[in-house]
Amino acid sequence: MSNKTRQEGTSPEREAIESFTSLTKCDPKVSRKYLRRNHWNINYALNEYYDKEIGSFTDETSTPAHPIVYPDELVQVFNQYSNNSSFDMDSLVKFIEDLGYSLEDLATLCLVDLLGYKNLEEPLKRETFLSTWFMQGCSTLPDMQGCIKRLDVKLHEDLQYYTQVYDYAFRLILDSNRKNIDIDDAIQYWTLFFQPVYPVHIESNLLESWFHFLRDEGKTLISKDTWHMLLLFFQQYLTIQSIIDGYDETAAWPFIIDEFYEYLQDH
């Protein structure tokens, strides 16, 4: 049996295919196609399926051949926060507050990642909101609070999930038609991500030294590569002394991290 066949035969993939097929009433082969194309993320796969097979979620003239019947309580939650049937930024802020969080909480990143936001400029589609919570088994606000609390705990304990949310944060805060984020935005989020309660436990002086370096050297933009590699760098070097004693200048770190190493030696 090939690796490809074994991967699709494992329980999580089978469950995803069954769930997708149950929701869309399509052939399991079609379900597998959309799920594989979206790396087995059922929410993204549903988005693509309905957009391509039935029509945009926002197209009120499109009537699905097999409409999904969502629980009344779930539909009521969407209607409660939507603004003229649009789940816009004001809707999201109020929703976050009623879940017990604020925009500054990293748990909020878990929420918007779960909902499939690519940016915060575009309103969330009704079908995306409903299908996401439906797949999580959530119909009421308390259900959703419990879901986000579990993701928050996972963020504190699971390095792989923490890394996923960390990388997602860059894509979320990146402005349209830009490849880099502003240094102030980067520092704001780094301050949140590198708190001692999260999986990467660097000393506070190291993070402050990184911020001083960026400002002293007049850095204004952070690239995706720098954002991602800094997390790997801080996983390997947890203290300033460990960098001074063990940094390998021949390793494939971004040039800005080489500059940081030289900055630490000089200071």
CSV table of C-alpha atoms in Angstrom, one decimal:
chain,number,residue,atom,x,y,z
A,1,MET,CA,0.0,0.0,0.0
A,2,SER,CA,1.4,3.4,-0.9
A,3,ASN,CA,2.0,6.2,1.6
A,4,LYS,CA,-0.7,8.2,-0.1
A,5,THR,CA,-3.3,5.4,0.3
A,6,ARG,CA,-2.3,4.9,3.9
A,7,GLN,CA,-2.7,8.6,4.7
A,8,GLU,CA,-6.2,8.8,3.3
A,9,GLY,CA,-7.1,5.5,5.1
A,10,THR,CA,-6.3,6.8,8.5
A,11,SER,CA,-9.2,7.6,10.8
A,12,PRO,CA,-9.0,11.5,10.8
A,13,GLU,CA,-9.2,11.5,7.0
A,14,ARG,CA,-12.1,9.0,6.9
A,15,GLU,CA,-14.0,11.1,9.4
A,16,ALA,CA,-13.3,14.3,7.4
A,17,ILE,CA,-14.6,12.6,4.2
A,18,GLU,CA,-17.7,11.3,6.0
A,19,SER,CA,-18.4,14.7,7.5
A,20,PHE,CA,-17.9,16.5,4.3
A,21,THR,CA,-20.1,14.0,2.4
A,22,SER,CA,-22.8,14.3,5.1
A,23,LEU,CA,-22.8,18.1,4.8
A,24,THR,CA,-22.7,18.4,1.1
A,25,LYS,CA,-24.5,15.2,0.0
A,26,CYS,CA,-21.8,14.8,-2.7
A,27,ASP,CA,-20.0,11.7,-3.8
A,28,PRO,CA,-17.1,10.7,-1.4
A,29,LYS,CA,-14.7,10.9,-4.3
A,30,VAL,CA,-15.6,14.6,-4.6
A,31,SER,CA,-15.2,15.1,-0.9
A,32,ARG,CA,-11.8,13.6,-1.0
A,33,LYS,CA,-10.8,15.8,-3.9
A,34,TYR,CA,-11.7,19.0,-2.1
A,35,LEU,CA,-10.3,17.9,1.3
A,36,ARG,CA,-6.9,16.8,-0.2
A,37,ARG,CA,-6.7,20.1,-2.1
A,38,ASN,CA,-7.2,22.0,1.1
A,39,HIS,CA,-4.8,19.9,3.2
A,40,TRP,CA,-7.7,18.2,5.0
A,41,ASN,CA,-9.0,21.5,6.5
A,42,ILE,CA,-12.7,20.9,6.2
A,43,ASN,CA,-13.7,24.5,6.6
A,44,TYR,CA,-11.6,25.6,3.7
A,45,ALA,CA,-12.7,22.6,1.6
A,46,LEU,CA,-16.4,23.5,2.3
A,47,ASN,CA,-15.7,27.1,1.2
A,48,GLU,CA,-14.2,26.0,-2.1
A,49,TYR,CA,-16.8,23.4,-2.7
A,50,TYR,CA,-19.8,25.7,-2.3
A,51,ASP,CA,-18.1,28.5,-4.3
A,52,LYS,CA,-17.3,26.2,-7.2
A,53,GLU,CA,-20.0,23.6,-7.2
A,54,ILE,CA,-23.0,25.7,-6.0
A,55,GLY,CA,-22.0,29.3,-6.1
A,56,SER,CA,-20.7,31.9,-3.7
A,57,PHE,CA,-22.0,31.7,-0.2
A,58,THR,CA,-22.9,35.4,-0.5
A,59,ASP,CA,-24.9,34.8,-3.6
A,60,GLU,CA,-28.5,34.9,-2.3
A,61,THR,CA,-29.9,33.7,-5.7
A,62,SER,CA,-28.0,30.4,-5.5
A,63,THR,CA,-30.0,27.6,-3.9
A,64,PRO,CA,-27.9,24.5,-2.9
A,65,ALA,CA,-29.2,21.2,-4.3
A,66,HIS,CA,-28.8,19.8,-0.8
A,67,PRO,CA,-29.0,22.6,1.7
A,68,ILE,CA,-27.6,22.1,5.1
A,69,VAL,CA,-30.0,22.5,8.0
A,70,TYR,CA,-28.2,24.2,10.9
A,71,PRO,CA,-29.6,24.2,14.5
A,72,ASP,CA,-31.8,27.2,15.2
A,73,GLU,CA,-29.6,28.2,18.1
A,74,LEU,CA,-26.6,28.5,15.8
A,75,VAL,CA,-28.4,30.5,13.3
A,76,GLN,CA,-29.7,32.8,16.1
A,77,VAL,CA,-26.1,33.4,17.2
A,78,PHE,CA,-25.1,34.5,13.7
A,79,ASN,CA,-28.2,36.8,13.4
A,80,GLN,CA,-27.5,38.3,16.8
A,81,TYR,CA,-24.1,39.5,15.8
A,82,SER,CA,-24.5,40.1,12.1
A,83,ASN,CA,-25.0,43.6,10.7
A,84,ASN,CA,-27.7,43.4,8.0
A,85,SER,CA,-26.7,39.7,7.4
A,86,SER,CA,-23.0,40.7,7.2
A,87,PHE,CA,-20.6,39.5,9.8
A,88,ASP,CA,-18.3,42.5,9.6
A,89,MET,CA,-15.6,43.9,11.8
A,90,ASP,CA,-18.0,45.4,14.3
A,91,SER,CA,-19.8,42.0,14.5
A,92,LEU,CA,-16.5,40.3,15.1
A,93,VAL,CA,-15.4,42.7,17.9
A,94,LYS,CA,-18.8,42.3,19.7
A,95,PHE,CA,-18.6,38.5,19.3
A,96,ILE,CA,-15.1,38.4,20.7
A,97,GLU,CA,-16.1,40.5,23.7
A,98,ASP,CA,-19.1,38.3,24.5
A,99,LEU,CA,-16.9,35.3,24.3
A,100,GLY,CA,-14.9,36.9,27.1
A,101,TYR,CA,-11.8,38.0,25.1
A,102,SER,CA,-10.4,41.1,23.6
A,103,LEU,CA,-8.6,41.8,20.3
A,104,GLU,CA,-5.3,41.8,22.1
A,105,ASP,CA,-5.6,38.2,23.4
A,106,LEU,CA,-3.8,35.5,21.5
A,107,ALA,CA,-6.9,33.3,22.0
A,108,THR,CA,-8.6,35.7,19.5
A,109,LEU,CA,-6.1,34.6,16.9
A,110,CYS,CA,-7.1,31.0,17.6
A,111,LEU,CA,-10.7,32.1,16.9
A,112,VAL,CA,-10.2,33.9,13.7
A,113,ASP,CA,-7.9,31.1,12.5
A,114,LEU,CA,-10.6,28.6,13.2
A,115,LEU,CA,-13.1,30.7,11.3
A,116,GLY,CA,-10.8,30.9,8.3
A,117,TYR,CA,-10.2,34.6,8.2
A,118,LYS,CA,-7.5,35.5,5.6
A,119,ASN,CA,-7.7,39.1,6.6
A,120,LEU,CA,-9.9,41.2,8.8
A,121,GLU,CA,-11.0,43.5,6.0
A,122,GLU,CA,-13.5,41.2,4.4
A,123,PRO,CA,-16.7,40.3,6.2
A,124,LEU,CA,-17.1,36.6,7.2
A,125,LYS,CA,-19.5,34.7,5.0
A,126,ARG,CA,-22.6,33.4,6.8
A,127,GLU,CA,-22.1,29.9,5.5
A,128,THR,CA,-18.5,29.9,6.8
A,129,PHE,CA,-19.6,31.0,10.3
A,130,LEU,CA,-22.3,28.4,10.5
A,131,SER,CA,-20.4,25.5,8.9
A,132,THR,CA,-17.3,26.1,11.2
A,133,TRP,CA,-19.3,26.0,14.4
A,134,PHE,CA,-21.4,23.2,13.1
A,135,MET,CA,-18.3,21.1,12.5
A,136,GLN,CA,-17.1,21.9,16.0
A,137,GLY,CA,-20.3,20.8,17.5
A,138,CYS,CA,-21.2,24.2,18.8
A,139,SER,CA,-24.6,25.8,18.6
A,140,THR,CA,-24.7,28.3,21.4
A,141,LEU,CA,-22.3,31.0,22.8
A,142,PRO,CA,-21.3,28.9,25.8
A,143,ASP,CA,-20.4,26.0,23.4
A,144,MET,CA,-18.2,28.4,21.5
A,145,GLN,CA,-16.6,29.8,24.7
A,146,GLY,CA,-15.7,26.2,25.6
A,147,CYS,CA,-14.2,25.6,22.2
A,148,ILE,CA,-12.0,28.7,22.3
A,149,LYS,CA,-10.9,27.9,25.9
A,150,ARG,CA,-9.7,24.5,24.7
A,151,LEU,CA,-7.8,26.1,21.8
A,152,ASP,CA,-6.3,28.6,24.3
A,153,VAL,CA,-5.1,25.8,26.5
A,154,LYS,CA,-3.7,24.1,23.4
A,155,LEU,CA,-1.9,27.3,22.5
A,156,HIS,CA,-0.2,27.3,25.9
A,157,GLU,CA,0.9,23.6,25.8
A,158,ASP,CA,1.2,22.4,22.2
A,159,LEU,CA,4.3,23.8,20.3
A,160,GLN,CA,3.0,22.6,16.9
A,161,TYR,CA,-0.3,24.5,17.3
A,162,TYR,CA,1.5,27.5,18.8
A,163,THR,CA,3.7,27.6,15.7
A,164,GLN,CA,0.7,27.3,13.5
A,165,VAL,CA,-1.0,30.3,15.1
A,166,TYR,CA,2.3,32.2,15.2
A,167,ASP,CA,2.7,31.8,11.4
A,168,TYR,CA,-0.9,32.6,10.9
A,169,ALA,CA,-0.6,35.9,12.7
A,170,PHE,CA,1.8,37.2,10.1
A,171,ARG,CA,-0.6,36.5,7.3
A,172,LEU,CA,-3.5,38.1,9.2
A,173,ILE,CA,-1.8,41.4,10.0
A,174,LEU,CA,-0.2,41.7,6.6
A,175,ASP,CA,-1.8,44.5,4.6
A,176,SER,CA,-3.1,43.8,1.1
A,177,ASN,CA,-0.5,44.1,-1.7
A,178,ARG,CA,2.4,44.1,0.8
A,179,LYS,CA,5.0,41.5,1.5
A,180,ASN,CA,6.3,42.9,4.9
A,181,ILE,CA,4.7,44.0,8.1
A,182,ASP,CA,5.5,47.2,10.0
A,183,ILE,CA,8.0,46.9,12.8
A,184,ASP,CA,5.5,48.3,15.4
A,185,ASP,CA,3.0,45.6,14.6
A,186,ALA,CA,5.6,42.9,14.7
A,187,ILE,CA,6.8,44.1,18.2
A,188,GLN,CA,3.3,44.2,19.5
A,189,TYR,CA,2.7,40.5,18.5
A,190,TRP,CA,6.1,39.3,19.5
A,191,THR,CA,5.5,40.8,23.0
A,192,LEU,CA,2.3,38.6,23.2
A,193,PHE,CA,3.8,35.4,21.7
A,194,PHE,CA,7.0,35.3,23.8
A,195,GLN,CA,5.3,35.6,27.2
A,196,PRO,CA,6.6,33.0,29.6
A,197,VAL,CA,3.3,31.1,29.6
A,198,TYR,CA,3.8,29.9,26.1
A,199,PRO,CA,5.9,27.0,24.8
A,200,VAL,CA,9.0,29.0,23.8
A,201,HIS,CA,10.6,30.2,27.1
A,202,ILE,CA,13.2,32.8,26.2
A,203,GLU,CA,14.6,35.2,28.8
A,204,SER,CA,13.0,38.6,28.9
A,205,ASN,CA,16.3,40.4,28.4
A,206,LEU,CA,16.7,38.6,25.1
A,207,LEU,CA,13.4,39.8,23.7
A,208,GLU,CA,14.1,43.3,24.9
A,209,SER,CA,17.6,43.2,23.3
A,210,TRP,CA,15.9,42.1,20.0
A,211,PHE,CA,13.6,45.1,20.2
A,212,HIS,CA,16.4,47.5,21.0
A,213,PHE,CA,18.4,46.2,18.1
A,214,LEU,CA,15.5,46.7,15.7
A,215,ARG,CA,15.0,50.3,16.8
A,216,ASP,CA,18.7,51.2,17.1
A,217,GLU,CA,19.4,49.9,13.6
A,218,GLY,CA,16.4,51.7,12.1
A,219,LYS,CA,14.6,48.6,11.0
A,220,THR,CA,11.1,49.4,9.8
A,221,LEU,CA,9.8,46.3,8.1
A,222,ILE,CA,9.7,42.6,8.9
A,223,SER,CA,9.6,39.9,6.2
A,224,LYS,CA,7.8,36.6,6.4
A,225,ASP,CA,11.1,34.8,6.4
A,226,THR,CA,12.4,36.8,9.4
A,227,TRP,CA,9.1,36.4,11.2
A,228,HIS,CA,9.1,32.6,10.8
A,229,MET,CA,12.9,32.1,11.4
A,230,LEU,CA,12.9,34.2,14.6
A,231,LEU,CA,10.7,31.6,16.2
A,232,LEU,CA,13.1,28.8,15.3
A,233,PHE,CA,16.0,31.0,16.4
A,234,PHE,CA,14.4,31.6,19.9
A,235,GLN,CA,13.7,27.9,20.1
A,236,GLN,CA,17.4,27.2,19.7
A,237,TYR,CA,18.8,30.1,21.7
A,238,LEU,CA,16.8,30.9,24.9
A,239,THR,CA,19.3,33.4,26.4
A,240,ILE,CA,21.7,36.1,25.3
A,241,GLN,CA,24.6,34.1,26.6
A,242,SER,CA,23.7,31.1,24.6
A,243,ILE,CA,23.8,33.2,21.4
A,244,ILE,CA,27.1,34.7,22.3
A,245,ASP,CA,28.6,31.3,23.1
A,246,GLY,CA,27.1,29.1,20.5
A,247,TYR,CA,25.8,31.1,17.5
A,248,ASP,CA,26.9,29.6,14.2
A,249,GLU,CA,27.4,32.4,11.6
A,250,THR,CA,27.6,29.8,8.8
A,251,ALA,CA,24.1,28.5,9.5
A,252,ALA,CA,21.2,29.5,7.2
A,253,TRP,CA,19.8,32.3,9.4
A,254,PRO,CA,18.4,35.5,7.8
A,255,PHE,CA,20.9,38.3,7.5
A,256,ILE,CA,19.1,40.3,10.1
A,257,ILE,CA,19.7,37.7,12.7
A,258,ASP,CA,23.5,37.7,11.8
A,259,GLU,CA,23.3,41.5,12.4
A,260,PHE,CA,21.6,40.9,15.7
A,261,TYR,CA,24.4,38.5,16.8
A,262,GLU,CA,27.0,41.2,15.9
A,263,TYR,CA,24.9,43.8,17.8
A,264,LEU,CA,24.9,41.6,20.9
A,265,GLN,CA,28.7,41.3,20.7
A,266,ASP,CA,29.1,45.1,20.5
A,267,HIS,CA,26.7,45.8,23.3
